[in-house]
Amino acid sequence: MSTLSGDVSNHGSSIRNVDSFSSVAELEDIDFSRLPRPRHLNVERQGSLERSLTDTQLGFSPHPPSRAENFFRALDHFDGVFSPSKRSGFTTPRSPFGPGPNPMIAEAWEALRRTLVHFRGQPVGTIAALDNSDEKLNYDQVFVRDFVPSALAFLMNGEPEIVKNFILKTLRLQSWEKKIDRFQLGEGVMPASFKVLHDPVRNTETLIADFGESAIGRVAPVDSGFWWIILLRAYTKSTGDTSLSEMPECQKGMRLILSLCLSEGFDTFPTLLCADGCSMIDRRMGVYGYPIEIQALFFMALRCALLLLKHDAEGKEFIERIVKRLHALSYHMRNYFWLDLKQLNDIYRYKTEEYSHTAVNKFNIMPDSLPEWVFDFMPVCGGYFIGNVGPSNMDFRWFCLGNCIAILSSLATHEQATKIMDLIESRWHELVGEMPLKVCYPAIEGHEWRIVTGCDPKNTRWSYHNGGSWPVLLWLLTAACIKTGRPQIARRAIELAELRLSKDGWPEYYDGKLGRFIGKQARKYQTWSIAGYLVAKMMLEDPSHLGMIALEEDKQLKPVLKRSASF
């Protein structure tokens, strides 16, 4: 696979069956001359925030606090803060743990810059991997979800232009007609990925978008739209420039995404009904229904949209719908998806076949369906949001991304966020092992694996999505650790990754119960493994970066932690 340093002409010849994609021929750039002058957010409290983030409060002292009360007070107003054009010290690069240069960080930045994709002379994203050892498949495309850690790395390094270009280009792709097997998708669907096709004869460049018609299982991405809104807010927070989010095109793009996910129908739950393969776990893994990853991203995107939508006639209508949905969604998730020792014992003693509004077992969960492993896995002090809840179904698996996003979005209350971190510490051997971090736990195997995955040879036990270890999750863990005042957990995980990640060639994922083995089909020089490491390091160096990806608790969303006797 060719290395991308600026020219993407080498990738045009590798595209097959272009007609199966939705193409945007010779897209015209948005006229930047009509953009209003950048308007900056209020930064009066920036100095006080930075002064409040002392080493002691962040847990860097020899005797860090066991809980994060001081840290929460310090971050109580971090949502109103940004760091305009503030470059990280890693540009040089330097290590926060010593005065000398850090060769691993220098290598990571060099590799990340080689993944840049250009369209008409402007950087618009990063390809998924730089691995030359095998067939490219779709790893030479720019994936929306994969680009997020790359975007955060560039924002933290004071290079926002590529993020702005990416947001605008994917926005143009959103409005394109999307069909899968002659069935038209909703207008607001964001692409899973895109690539740049260069025609050397005509000297033209074309964006080729994939909305799921070329994906495994032909499933459209649900998470792309949510990540797009979250990234738009991160750009705004990082730069202080509100002119991008206030563009009519961006406002319309948000409303289209919201129209899809806020539509009312037959579903009686405030969660979002999804198919298998619509998120990071993009193959059949038994997460259809109401997967935690999508619900947490849904919650976070709704909260970001509240901050970005203009209070005009159209915006106010969506704001009202968002507020109503957030109240219902936070109650539902905090009550029915949350599991700790007390809740586990309650489920163990459930009565079944209950009817009427007084039912305690509202989803008719059979106590016999409790897996044996969960009793040993659940610590005395700890808890987590389980993978899925539906009629007679509770998926008790731990999913890392959903739980980390629940912390960053404040879907998890302070108490729940603390318990999630307690669980990670208590079950370090199972969830972190020798290479951070398990995408889910435990792996499914045997007859269950055959039924749930359809005998998927890539998702065998302790591999890929089925209990594999993904270095990209380091940035999410680090952000969650900083927000909960437990950065020492993140530092410990990063130090583990640094022992092997660079030497192994920055793999996509690792296999085995402890993550000892490079994934059997893992691509080397996986971009989000590289970017995730950089973001984690930069956040530890400057925790104020957390503000662009985390939200403080909405005091109006009153937490309800106890199950009520009535619905």
Coordinates of N, CA, C and O in Angstrom, one line a residue, residues 193-346:
S193 N -17.3 6.0 5.2 CA -15.9 6.4 4.8 C -16.0 7.0 3.4 O -17.0 7.0 2.8
F194 N -14.9 7.6 3.0 CA -14.7 8.1 1.7 C -13.3 8.0 1.2 O -12.4 7.8 2.1
K195 N -13.1 8.1 -0.1 CA -11.7 8.1 -0.6 C -11.6 9.1 -1.7 O -12.7 9.5 -2.3
V196 N -10.4 9.5 -2.1 CA -10.2 10.4 -3.2 C -9.7 9.7 -4.4 O -8.7 9.0 -4.4
L197 N -10.5 9.8 -5.5 CA -10.1 9.2 -6.8 C -9.5 10.2 -7.7 O -10.1 11.2 -8.0
H198 N -8.2 10.0 -8.1 CA -7.5 10.9 -8.9 C -7.5 10.4 -10.4 O -7.1 9.3 -10.6
D199 N -7.9 11.2 -11.3 CA -7.9 10.9 -12.7 C -6.8 11.6 -13.3 O -6.8 12.8 -13.6
P200 N -5.6 10.9 -13.6 CA -4.4 11.6 -14.1 C -4.6 12.1 -15.6 O -4.0 13.0 -16.0
V201 N -5.6 11.5 -16.3 CA -5.8 11.9 -17.7 C -6.5 13.2 -17.7 O -6.1 14.2 -18.4
R202 N -7.6 13.3 -17.0 CA -8.4 14.5 -16.9 C -7.9 15.5 -15.9 O -8.4 16.7 -15.8
N203 N -7.0 15.0 -15.1 CA -6.4 15.8 -14.0 C -7.5 16.4 -13.1 O -7.6 17.6 -12.7
T204 N -8.4 15.4 -12.7 CA -9.5 15.8 -11.8 C -9.5 14.9 -10.5 O -8.9 13.8 -10.6
E205 N -10.1 15.3 -9.5 CA -10.2 14.5 -8.3 C -11.7 14.4 -7.9 O -12.4 15.4 -8.0
T206 N -12.1 13.2 -7.4 CA -13.4 12.9 -7.1 C -13.5 12.3 -5.7 O -12.7 11.4 -5.4
L207 N -14.5 12.7 -4.9 CA -14.7 12.0 -3.6 C -15.6 10.8 -3.8 O -16.7 11.0 -4.4
I208 N -15.2 9.7 -3.4 CA -16.1 8.5 -3.5 C -16.5 8.1 -2.1 O -15.7 7.8 -1.2
A209 N -17.8 8.1 -1.8 CA -18.3 7.8 -0.5 C -18.9 6.5 -0.4 O -19.5 5.9 -1.3
D210 N -18.8 5.9 0.8 CA -19.4 4.6 1.1 C -20.4 4.8 2.3 O -20.0 5.1 3.4
F211 N -21.6 4.5 2.0 CA -22.7 4.7 3.1 C -23.1 3.3 3.6 O -24.1 3.2 4.3
G212 N -22.3 2.3 3.4 CA -22.6 1.0 3.9 C -22.8 0.0 2.7 O -22.9 -1.2 3.0
E213 N -22.9 0.5 1.5 CA -23.2 -0.5 0.4 C -22.0 -1.3 0.1 O -22.2 -2.4 -0.6
S214 N -20.8 -1.0 0.6 CA -19.6 -1.8 0.3 C -19.1 -2.4 1.6 O -18.1 -3.1 1.6
A215 N -19.8 -2.2 2.7 CA -19.4 -2.7 4.0 C -19.7 -4.2 4.2 O -20.6 -4.7 3.5
I216 N -19.1 -4.8 5.2 CA -19.4 -6.2 5.5 C -20.9 -6.2 6.0 O -21.2 -5.5 6.9
G217 N -21.7 -7.0 5.4 CA -23.1 -7.1 5.8 C -24.0 -6.0 5.2 O -25.2 -6.0 5.5
R218 N -23.4 -5.1 4.5 CA -24.2 -4.0 3.9 C -25.0 -3.2 4.9 O -26.2 -3.0 4.7
V219 N -24.4 -2.8 6.0 CA -25.0 -2.1 7.1 C -24.6 -0.6 7.1 O -23.4 -0.4 7.1
A220 N -25.6 0.3 7.1 CA -25.2 1.7 7.1 C -24.8 2.1 8.5 O -25.2 1.5 9.5
P221 N -23.8 3.0 8.6 CA -23.3 3.4 9.9 C -24.3 4.3 10.7 O -24.8 5.2 10.2
V222 N -24.5 3.9 12.0 CA -25.3 4.8 12.8 C -24.4 5.8 13.5 O -24.8 6.9 13.8
D223 N -23.2 5.4 13.9 CA -22.3 6.2 14.7 C -21.7 7.4 14.0 O -21.3 8.3 14.6
S224 N -21.6 7.3 12.6 CA -20.9 8.4 11.9 C -21.5 9.7 12.1 O -20.8 10.7 12.3
G225 N -22.8 9.8 12.1 CA -23.5 11.1 12.3 C -23.2 11.6 13.7 O -23.0 12.9 13.9
F226 N -23.2 10.7 14.7 CA -23.0 11.2 16.1 C -21.6 11.7 16.2 O -21.3 12.7 16.9
W227 N -20.6 10.9 15.7 CA -19.2 11.3 15.8 C -19.0 12.7 15.1 O -18.2 13.5 15.5
W228 N -19.7 12.9 14.0 CA -19.6 14.2 13.2 C -20.0 15.4 14.1 O -19.3 16.4 14.2
I229 N -21.1 15.2 14.8 CA -21.6 16.3 15.7 C -20.6 16.5 16.9 O -20.3 17.6 17.2
I230 N -20.1 15.4 17.4 CA -19.2 15.5 18.5 C -17.9 16.2 18.1 O -17.3 17.0 18.8
L231 N -17.4 15.8 16.8 CA -16.2 16.4 16.3 C -16.4 17.9 16.0 O -15.5 18.7 16.2
L232 N -17.6 18.3 15.5 CA -17.9 19.7 15.3 C -17.8 20.5 16.6 O -17.3 21.6 16.6
R233 N -18.3 19.9 17.7 CA -18.2 20.6 19.0 C -16.8 20.7 19.5 O -16.4 21.7 20.0
A234 N -16.0 19.6 19.2 CA -14.6 19.6 19.6 C -13.8 20.7 18.9 O -13.0 21.4 19.5
Y235 N -14.1 20.8 17.6 CA -13.5 21.9 16.8 C -13.8 23.3 17.4 O -12.9 24.1 17.6
T236 N -15.1 23.5 17.7 CA -15.5 24.7 18.2 C -14.9 25.0 19.6 O -14.5 26.1 19.9
K237 N -14.8 24.0 20.4 CA -14.2 24.2 21.8 C -12.7 24.4 21.6 O -12.2 25.3 22.4
S238 N -12.0 23.8 20.7 CA -10.6 23.9 20.6 C -10.2 25.3 20.1 O -9.2 25.9 20.5
T239 N -10.9 25.8 19.1 CA -10.6 27.0 18.4 C -11.3 28.2 18.9 O -10.8 29.3 18.8
G240 N -12.4 28.0 19.5 CA -13.2 29.2 20.0 C -14.0 29.8 18.8 O -14.7 30.8 19.0
D241 N -13.9 29.2 17.6 CA -14.5 29.8 16.4 C -15.9 29.1 16.2 O -16.0 27.9 16.0
T242 N -16.9 29.9 16.4 CA -18.3 29.4 16.3 C -18.8 29.6 14.9 O -20.0 29.2 14.6
S243 N -18.1 30.3 14.0 CA -18.6 30.5 12.6 C -18.9 29.3 11.8 O -19.8 29.2 11.0
L244 N -18.0 28.2 12.1 CA -18.3 27.0 11.3 C -19.6 26.3 11.7 O -20.4 26.0 10.9
S245 N -19.8 26.1 13.0 CA -21.0 25.5 13.5 C -22.3 26.3 13.2 O -23.4 25.8 13.0
E246 N -22.1 27.6 13.0 CA -23.2 28.5 12.7 C -23.6 28.6 11.2 O -24.6 29.2 10.9
M247 N -22.7 28.0 10.4 CA -23.0 28.0 9.0 C -24.4 27.4 8.7 O -24.7 26.4 9.4
P248 N -25.2 27.9 7.8 CA -26.5 27.2 7.5 C -26.3 25.8 7.1 O -27.2 24.9 7.5
E249 N -25.2 25.4 6.4 CA -25.0 24.1 6.0 C -24.8 23.1 7.2 O -25.3 22.0 7.3
C250 N -24.0 23.6 8.2 CA -23.8 22.8 9.4 C -25.0 22.7 10.2 O -25.3 21.6 10.8
Q251 N -25.7 23.8 10.4 CA -27.0 23.7 11.1 C -28.0 22.7 10.5 O -28.6 21.9 11.2
K252 N -28.0 22.8 9.2 CA -28.9 21.8 8.5 C -28.4 20.4 8.6 O -29.2 19.5 8.8
G253 N -27.1 20.2 8.5 CA -26.6 18.9 8.7 C -26.9 18.3 10.0 O -27.3 17.1 10.1
M254 N -26.8 19.1 11.1 CA -27.2 18.6 12.4 C -28.7 18.2 12.5 O -29.0 17.2 13.0
R255 N -29.5 19.1 11.9 CA -30.9 18.9 12.0 C -31.3 17.6 11.2 O -32.2 16.8 11.7
L256 N -30.6 17.3 10.1 CA -30.9 16.1 9.4 C -30.6 14.8 10.2 O -31.3 13.8 10.2
I257 N -29.4 14.9 10.9 CA -29.0 13.7 11.7 C -30.0 13.6 12.8 O -30.5 12.4 13.1
L258 N -30.4 14.7 13.4 CA -31.4 14.6 14.5 C -32.7 14.1 14.1 O -33.4 13.4 14.8
S259 N -33.1 14.5 12.9 CA -34.4 14.1 12.4 C -34.5 12.5 12.3 O -35.5 11.9 12.5
L260 N -33.4 11.9 11.9 CA -33.3 10.5 11.8 C -33.4 9.8 13.1 O -34.2 8.8 13.3
C261 N -32.7 10.3 14.1 CA -32.6 9.6 15.4 C -33.7 10.0 16.4 O -33.9 9.3 17.4
L262 N -34.4 11.1 16.2 CA -35.4 11.6 17.1 C -36.8 11.3 16.5 O -37.8 11.7 17.2
S263 N -36.9 10.6 15.4 CA -38.2 10.3 14.9 C -39.0 9.3 15.8 O -38.4 8.4 16.4
E264 N -40.3 9.5 15.8 CA -41.1 8.7 16.6 C -41.8 7.6 15.8 O -42.1 7.8 14.6
G265 N -41.9 6.4 16.4 CA -42.5 5.3 15.6 C -43.1 4.3 16.6 O -43.8 4.6 17.5
F266 N -42.8 3.0 16.4 CA -43.4 1.9 17.2 C -42.6 1.6 18.5 O -43.1 1.0 19.4
D267 N -41.3 2.1 18.5 CA -40.5 1.7 19.6 C -41.0 2.4 20.9 O -41.3 3.6 20.9
T268 N -41.0 1.7 22.0 CA -41.5 2.3 23.3 C -40.4 2.7 24.2 O -40.6 3.2 25.3
F269 N -39.1 2.5 23.7 CA -38.0 2.9 24.6 C -37.3 4.2 24.0 O -37.4 4.4 22.8
P270 N -36.7 5.0 24.9 CA -36.0 6.2 24.4 C -34.7 5.9 23.8 O -34.1 6.8 23.2
T271 N -34.2 4.7 23.9 CA -32.9 4.3 23.3 C -33.2 4.1 21.8 O -34.3 4.2 21.3
L272 N -32.1 4.0 21.1 CA -32.1 3.9 19.6 C -32.0 2.5 19.1 O -31.0 1.8 19.4
L273 N -32.9 2.0 18.4 CA -32.9 0.7 17.9 C -31.9 0.5 16.7 O -32.0 1.4 15.8
C274 N -31.0 -0.4 16.8 CA -29.9 -0.5 15.8 C -29.7 -2.0 15.3 O -30.1 -2.9 16.0
A275 N -29.1 -2.1 14.2 CA -28.8 -3.4 13.6 C -27.4 -3.8 14.1 O -26.6 -2.9 14.5
D276 N -27.0 -5.0 13.9 CA -25.6 -5.5 14.1 C -24.7 -4.8 13.0 O -25.2 -4.6 11.9
G277 N -23.5 -4.4 13.4 CA -22.5 -3.9 12.4 C -22.6 -2.4 12.1 O -22.1 -2.0 11.2
C278 N -23.4 -1.7 13.0 CA -23.6 -0.3 12.6 C -22.7 0.7 13.4 O -22.9 1.9 13.3
S279 N -21.6 0.1 14.0 CA -20.8 1.0 14.9 C -19.3 0.5 14.8 O -19.0 -0.2 13.8
M280 N -18.5 0.7 15.8 CA -17.1 0.3 15.8 C -17.1 -1.3 15.6 O -16.2 -1.8 14.9
I281 N -18.0 -2.0 16.2 CA -18.1 -3.4 16.0 C -19.0 -3.6 14.8 O -20.2 -3.7 14.8
D282 N -18.3 -3.6 13.6 CA -19.0 -3.5 12.4 C -19.2 -4.9 11.7 O -19.4 -5.0 10.5
R283 N -19.2 -6.0 12.5 CA -19.6 -7.3 12.1 C -20.6 -7.9 13.0 O -20.9 -7.3 14.1
R284 N -21.2 -9.0 12.7 CA -22.2 -9.6 13.5 C -21.6 -10.1 14.8 O -20.7 -11.0 14.9
M285 N -22.0 -9.4 15.9 CA -21.5 -9.8 17.3 C -22.6 -9.8 18.3 O -22.4 -9.7 19.5
G286 N -23.9 -9.9 17.9 CA -25.0 -10.0 18.8 C -25.2 -8.7 19.5 O -25.7 -8.7 20.7
V287 N -24.9 -7.6 18.9 CA -25.2 -6.3 19.6 C -26.4 -5.6 19.0 O -26.6 -4.4 19.3
Y288 N -27.2 -6.3 18.1 CA -28.4 -5.6 17.6 C -29.4 -5.3 18.7 O -29.4 -6.0 19.8
G289 N -30.2 -4.4 18.5 CA -31.1 -4.0 19.5 C -30.8 -2.6 20.0 O -31.0 -1.6 19.3
Y290 N -30.3 -2.5 21.2 CA -30.0 -1.2 21.8 C -28.5 -1.2 22.4 O -28.3 -1.1 23.6
P291 N -27.5 -1.3 21.5 CA -26.1 -1.5 22.0 C -25.7 -0.3 22.8 O -26.0 0.9 22.4
I292 N -24.9 -0.5 23.8 CA -24.4 0.6 24.7 C -23.6 1.6 24.0 O -23.7 2.8 24.2
E293 N -22.8 1.2 23.0 CA -22.0 2.2 22.3 C -22.8 3.2 21.6 O -22.5 4.4 21.7
I294 N -23.9 2.8 20.9 CA -24.7 3.7 20.2 C -25.5 4.6 21.1 O -25.7 5.8 20.9
Q295 N -26.0 4.0 22.2 CA -26.8 4.8 23.2 C -25.9 5.9 23.8 O -26.4 7.0 24.0
A296 N -24.7 5.6 24.2 CA -23.8 6.6 24.8 C -23.4 7.7 23.8 O -23.4 8.9 24.1
L297 N -23.1 7.3 22.5 CA -22.8 8.3 21.5 C -24.1 9.1 21.2 O -24.0 10.3 20.9
F298 N -25.2 8.5 21.1 CA -26.5 9.2 20.9 C -26.7 10.3 22.0 O -27.0 11.4 21.7
F299 N -26.5 9.9 23.2 CA -26.6 10.8 24.3 C -25.7 12.0 24.2 O -26.0 13.1 24.4
M300 N -24.4 11.6 23.9 CA -23.4 12.7 23.8 C -23.6 13.6 22.6 O -23.5 14.8 22.7
A301 N -24.0 13.1 21.5 CA -24.3 13.9 20.3 C -25.5 14.8 20.6 O -25.5 16.0 20.1
L302 N -26.5 14.3 21.3 CA -27.7 15.2 21.6 C -27.2 16.4 22.5 O -27.6 17.5 22.3
R303 N -26.4 16.1 23.4 CA -25.9 17.2 24.3 C -25.0 18.1 23.6 O -25.1 19.4 23.8
C304 N -24.2 17.6 22.7 CA -23.3 18.5 21.8 C -24.2 19.4 20.9 O -24.0 20.6 20.8
A305 N -25.3 18.8 20.4 CA -26.2 19.5 19.5 C -26.9 20.6 20.2 O -27.1 21.7 19.7
L306 N -27.2 20.4 21.5 CA -27.8 21.5 22.3 C -26.9 22.7 22.4 O -27.4 23.8 22.4
L307 N -25.6 22.5 22.4 CA -24.7 23.6 22.5 C -24.4 24.3 21.2 O -24.0 25.4 21.1
L308 N -24.7 23.6 20.1 CA -24.3 24.1 18.8 C -25.5 24.6 18.0 O -25.3 25.5 17.1
L309 N -26.7 24.1 18.2 CA -27.9 24.6 17.5 C -28.2 26.1 17.8 O -28.1 26.5 18.9
K310 N -28.5 26.8 16.7 CA -28.9 28.2 16.9 C -30.3 28.2 17.4 O -31.2 27.4 17.1
H311 N -30.6 29.3 18.2 CA -31.9 29.4 18.8 C -32.9 30.2 17.8 O -33.5 31.1 18.2
D312 N -32.9 29.7 16.6 CA -33.9 30.3 15.6 C -35.1 29.4 15.6 O -35.2 28.5 16.5
A313 N -36.0 29.6 14.7 CA -37.3 28.9 14.7 C -37.1 27.4 14.6 O -37.6 26.6 15.3
E314 N -36.2 27.0 13.6 CA -36.0 25.6 13.3 C -35.1 25.0 14.5 O -35.4 23.9 14.9
G315 N -34.1 25.7 15.0 CA -33.3 25.2 16.0 C -34.1 25.0 17.3 O -33.9 24.0 18.0
K316 N -35.0 25.9 17.7 CA -35.7 25.8 18.9 C -36.6 24.5 18.9 O -36.8 23.9 20.0
E317 N -37.2 24.2 17.8 CA -38.0 23.0 17.7 C -37.2 21.8 18.0 O -37.6 20.9 18.8
F318 N -36.0 21.7 17.5 CA -35.1 20.5 17.8 C -34.6 20.6 19.2 O -34.4 19.5 19.8
I319 N -34.3 21.7 19.7 CA -33.8 21.8 21.1 C -34.9 21.3 22.1 O -34.6 20.5 23.0
E320 N -36.1 21.6 21.8 CA -37.2 21.1 22.7 C -37.3 19.6 22.6 O -37.5 18.9 23.6
R321 N -37.2 19.0 21.4 CA -37.2 17.6 21.2 C -36.0 16.9 21.9 O -36.1 15.8 22.5
I322 N -34.8 17.5 21.8 CA -33.6 17.0 22.4 C -33.7 16.9 23.9 O -33.4 15.9 24.5
V323 N -34.2 18.0 24.5 CA -34.3 18.1 26.0 C -35.3 17.0 26.5 O -35.0 16.3 27.4
K324 N -36.4 16.8 25.8 CA -37.4 15.8 26.2 C -36.7 14.4 26.1 O -36.9 13.6 27.0
R325 N -36.0 14.2 25.0 CA -35.4 12.8 24.8 C -34.3 12.6 25.8 O -34.1 11.5 26.3
L326 N -33.5 13.6 26.1 CA -32.4 13.4 27.1 C -32.9 13.0 28.4 O -32.3 12.2 29.1
H327 N -34.0 13.6 28.9 CA -34.6 13.3 30.2 C -35.0 11.8 30.2 O -34.6 11.1 31.2
A328 N -35.7 11.4 29.2 CA -36.1 10.0 29.1 C -34.9 9.0 29.0 O -34.8 8.0 29.6
L329 N -34.0 9.4 28.1 CA -32.8 8.5 27.8 C -31.9 8.4 29.0 O -31.5 7.3 29.4
S330 N -31.7 9.5 29.7 CA -30.8 9.4 30.9 C -31.4 8.5 32.0 O -30.8 7.7 32.7
Y331 N -32.7 8.7 32.2 CA -33.4 7.9 33.2 C -33.3 6.4 32.8 O -33.0 5.5 33.6
H332 N -33.6 6.1 31.6 CA -33.6 4.7 31.1 C -32.3 4.0 31.2 O -32.2 2.9 31.7
M333 N -31.2 4.7 30.8 CA -29.9 4.2 30.8 C -29.4 4.0 32.2 O -28.8 3.0 32.6
R334 N -29.6 5.0 33.1 CA -29.0 5.0 34.4 C -29.7 3.9 35.3 O -29.2 3.5 36.3
N335 N -30.9 3.6 34.9 CA -31.7 2.6 35.7 C -31.6 1.2 35.1 O -31.2 0.2 35.9
Y336 N -31.8 1.0 33.8 CA -32.0 -0.3 33.3 C -30.7 -0.9 32.7 O -30.6 -2.1 32.5
F337 N -29.7 0.0 32.3 CA -28.5 -0.5 31.7 C -27.4 -0.6 32.8 O -26.3 -1.2 32.6
W338 N -27.6 0.0 34.0 CA -26.6 0.0 35.0 C -26.6 -1.3 35.8 O -27.6 -1.8 36.2
L339 N -25.3 -1.8 36.0 CA -25.2 -3.0 36.8 C -24.1 -2.9 37.8 O -22.9 -2.5 37.5
D340 N -24.4 -3.1 39.1 CA -23.4 -3.2 40.1 C -23.8 -4.4 41.0 O -24.8 -5.2 40.6
L341 N -23.2 -4.6 42.1 CA -23.4 -5.8 42.9 C -24.9 -5.8 43.4 O -25.5 -6.9 43.4
K342 N -25.4 -4.7 43.8 CA -26.8 -4.6 44.3 C -27.8 -5.0 43.2 O -28.7 -5.7 43.4
Q343 N -27.6 -4.3 42.0 CA -28.5 -4.6 40.9 C -28.4 -6.1 40.5 O -29.4 -6.7 40.1
L344 N -27.2 -6.6 40.5 CA -27.0 -8.0 40.1 C -27.8 -8.9 41.1 O -28.4 -9.9 40.6
N345 N -27.7 -8.6 42.3 CA -28.5 -9.4 43.3 C -30.0 -9.3 43.1 O -30.7 -10.2 43.3
D346 N -30.4 -8.1 42.7 CA -31.8 -7.8 42.5 C -32.3 -8.7 41.3 O -33.4 -9.3 41.4

